[in-house]
XYZ file of C-alpha atoms in Angstrom:
170
model
C 116.232 8.008 127.911
C 113.979 11.338 126.648
C 112.352 10.632 130.509
C 116.279 11.366 131.826
C 116.122 14.094 129.282
C 112.654 14.905 130.651
C 113.320 15.269 133.902
C 117.015 16.919 133.777
C 114.503 19.861 132.590
C 113.098 19.819 136.170
C 114.036 23.182 137.665
C 112.988 25.039 141.059
C 109.808 27.223 138.654
C 108.528 23.906 137.864
C 108.387 22.354 141.000
C 107.357 25.493 142.398
C 104.372 25.473 139.795
C 103.660 22.079 140.239
C 103.371 22.864 144.018
C 100.813 25.750 144.120
C 99.408 23.745 141.541
C 98.372 20.817 143.276
C 98.105 23.108 146.263
C 95.195 25.747 144.917
C 93.067 22.246 143.230
C 93.325 21.003 146.901
C 92.154 24.289 148.403
C 89.458 24.232 145.306
C 87.966 21.267 146.806
C 86.968 22.832 150.172
C 86.484 26.198 149.056
C 82.800 26.848 148.259
C 82.337 28.637 145.531
C 82.982 28.629 141.560
C 86.279 26.957 140.647
C 88.776 30.235 140.906
C 91.687 28.254 142.380
C 90.267 24.908 140.383
C 91.073 27.037 136.929
C 94.716 28.655 138.198
C 95.593 25.334 139.499
C 95.308 23.832 136.803
C 96.774 26.964 134.498
C 99.581 26.208 136.963
C 100.240 22.778 136.257
C 99.976 23.723 132.452
C 102.590 25.776 133.253
C 104.536 22.923 134.461
C 104.230 21.102 131.687
C 105.602 23.258 129.229
C 108.473 25.064 131.453
C 110.018 21.115 131.651
C 109.052 20.674 128.578
C 111.917 20.509 125.456
C 109.880 21.748 123.429
C 106.097 23.039 122.006
C 105.064 19.761 120.945
C 105.840 17.962 123.781
C 104.197 20.414 125.896
C 101.334 19.874 124.467
C 102.140 15.818 124.056
C 101.949 15.750 127.591
C 99.348 18.249 128.755
C 97.188 15.812 126.039
C 98.045 13.108 127.783
C 98.128 14.650 131.368
C 94.383 15.634 130.554
C 93.894 11.835 129.918
C 94.949 10.728 132.541
C 92.888 12.780 134.931
C 89.539 12.151 132.991
C 90.374 8.493 133.458
C 90.991 8.762 137.207
C 88.201 11.130 137.804
C 85.801 8.662 135.417
C 87.524 5.607 138.171
C 86.617 7.718 141.177
C 82.533 8.569 139.507
C 82.061 4.724 139.236
C 83.337 3.932 141.883
C 81.769 5.673 144.830
C 78.213 6.235 142.451
C 78.630 2.344 143.374
C 79.832 2.776 147.098
C 79.308 5.858 148.617
C 76.557 7.794 147.314
C 74.203 4.636 147.994
C 74.345 6.119 152.025
C 73.760 9.005 151.495
C 70.254 8.320 149.566
C 67.405 8.718 151.965
C 65.436 5.523 150.629
C 63.032 5.836 152.727
C 60.444 7.831 153.204
C 58.685 10.277 155.927
C 54.701 10.004 156.158
C 52.746 13.098 158.132
C 50.876 9.958 159.137
C 54.520 8.603 161.208
C 54.544 12.091 162.734
C 57.214 13.484 160.476
C 56.201 16.919 158.915
C 57.889 19.359 156.878
C 56.452 22.469 157.983
C 54.617 23.330 160.429
C 50.834 22.515 159.956
C 49.630 26.069 160.328
C 45.833 24.984 159.442
C 43.892 25.710 162.994
C 44.926 29.715 162.111
C 42.527 29.086 159.236
C 39.465 32.200 160.236
C 41.136 33.318 163.406
C 41.819 36.768 163.545
C 44.433 39.559 164.742
C 46.770 42.665 164.666
C 48.944 43.976 161.782
C 51.740 45.541 163.519
C 53.348 46.356 160.811
C 51.929 47.381 157.544
C 51.330 44.678 154.793
C 52.232 46.024 151.381
C 50.985 42.654 150.516
C 53.921 41.458 153.398
C 53.388 42.011 156.652
C 53.616 40.188 160.740
C 50.866 39.992 162.275
C 49.695 39.441 165.636
C 47.991 36.058 166.850
C 47.137 35.934 170.526
C 50.731 36.919 171.134
C 52.291 35.286 168.637
C 53.369 37.213 166.126
C 53.823 35.664 162.565
C 54.905 36.658 158.567
C 51.660 36.905 156.580
C 51.061 38.560 152.737
C 47.385 39.862 151.590
C 46.104 39.226 148.644
C 48.129 42.456 146.643
C 46.622 44.909 148.399
C 48.362 47.014 151.304
C 46.871 46.366 154.931
C 47.654 49.578 157.128
C 49.698 48.525 160.684
C 46.886 48.744 163.442
C 44.341 46.652 161.064
C 41.973 43.774 162.183
C 42.704 40.911 159.889
C 41.328 37.321 159.716
C 43.481 34.258 157.560
C 41.027 33.307 154.995
C 44.297 30.509 152.627
C 47.198 28.543 154.343
C 50.244 27.215 151.927
C 53.118 25.527 154.015
C 53.925 27.926 155.852
C 52.373 30.916 153.743
C 50.067 32.452 155.285
C 46.770 34.684 153.496
C 45.050 37.354 155.346
C 42.161 39.821 154.131
C 40.779 42.873 156.569
C 38.059 41.770 158.886
C 35.164 43.473 157.704
C 32.791 44.991 160.288
C 29.417 42.921 158.880
C 31.990 39.998 159.885
C 32.053 40.638 162.718
C 28.418 40.573 163.780
């Protein structure tokens, strides 16, 4: 009997709030960012419950039931997808350099190579190595444009240079 009374309280406003709430939650699933659509979707659904309820107490009880059902569905969803779907997304094998895999380009061939600074290094800048321009960093010192530099360290894609002195040329 109470369910039929609840159905008789459904108005155009509650239908609009319900459709808006569901639409906003669906939009949240496809929109990157932090929960703007989801928050307003949940607020819209809760407002729909209170507009439809006959008393505030009934609205609170229905809101509690709503959140309990959402929590139950979320738990079932996570359990199901953690066993079935997510295992397909995880890479279980690892690739090694011996198999031909390289996460970054191997820049070790540049060790002790010299080049000309094309943009001043403060401490980051650009150096021309035989026609190939690469981003480099100095050891914290300022290096002017046109200075000849030498590669002294390579860590992944990070190339560290220092000015080449006249004594090193000999």
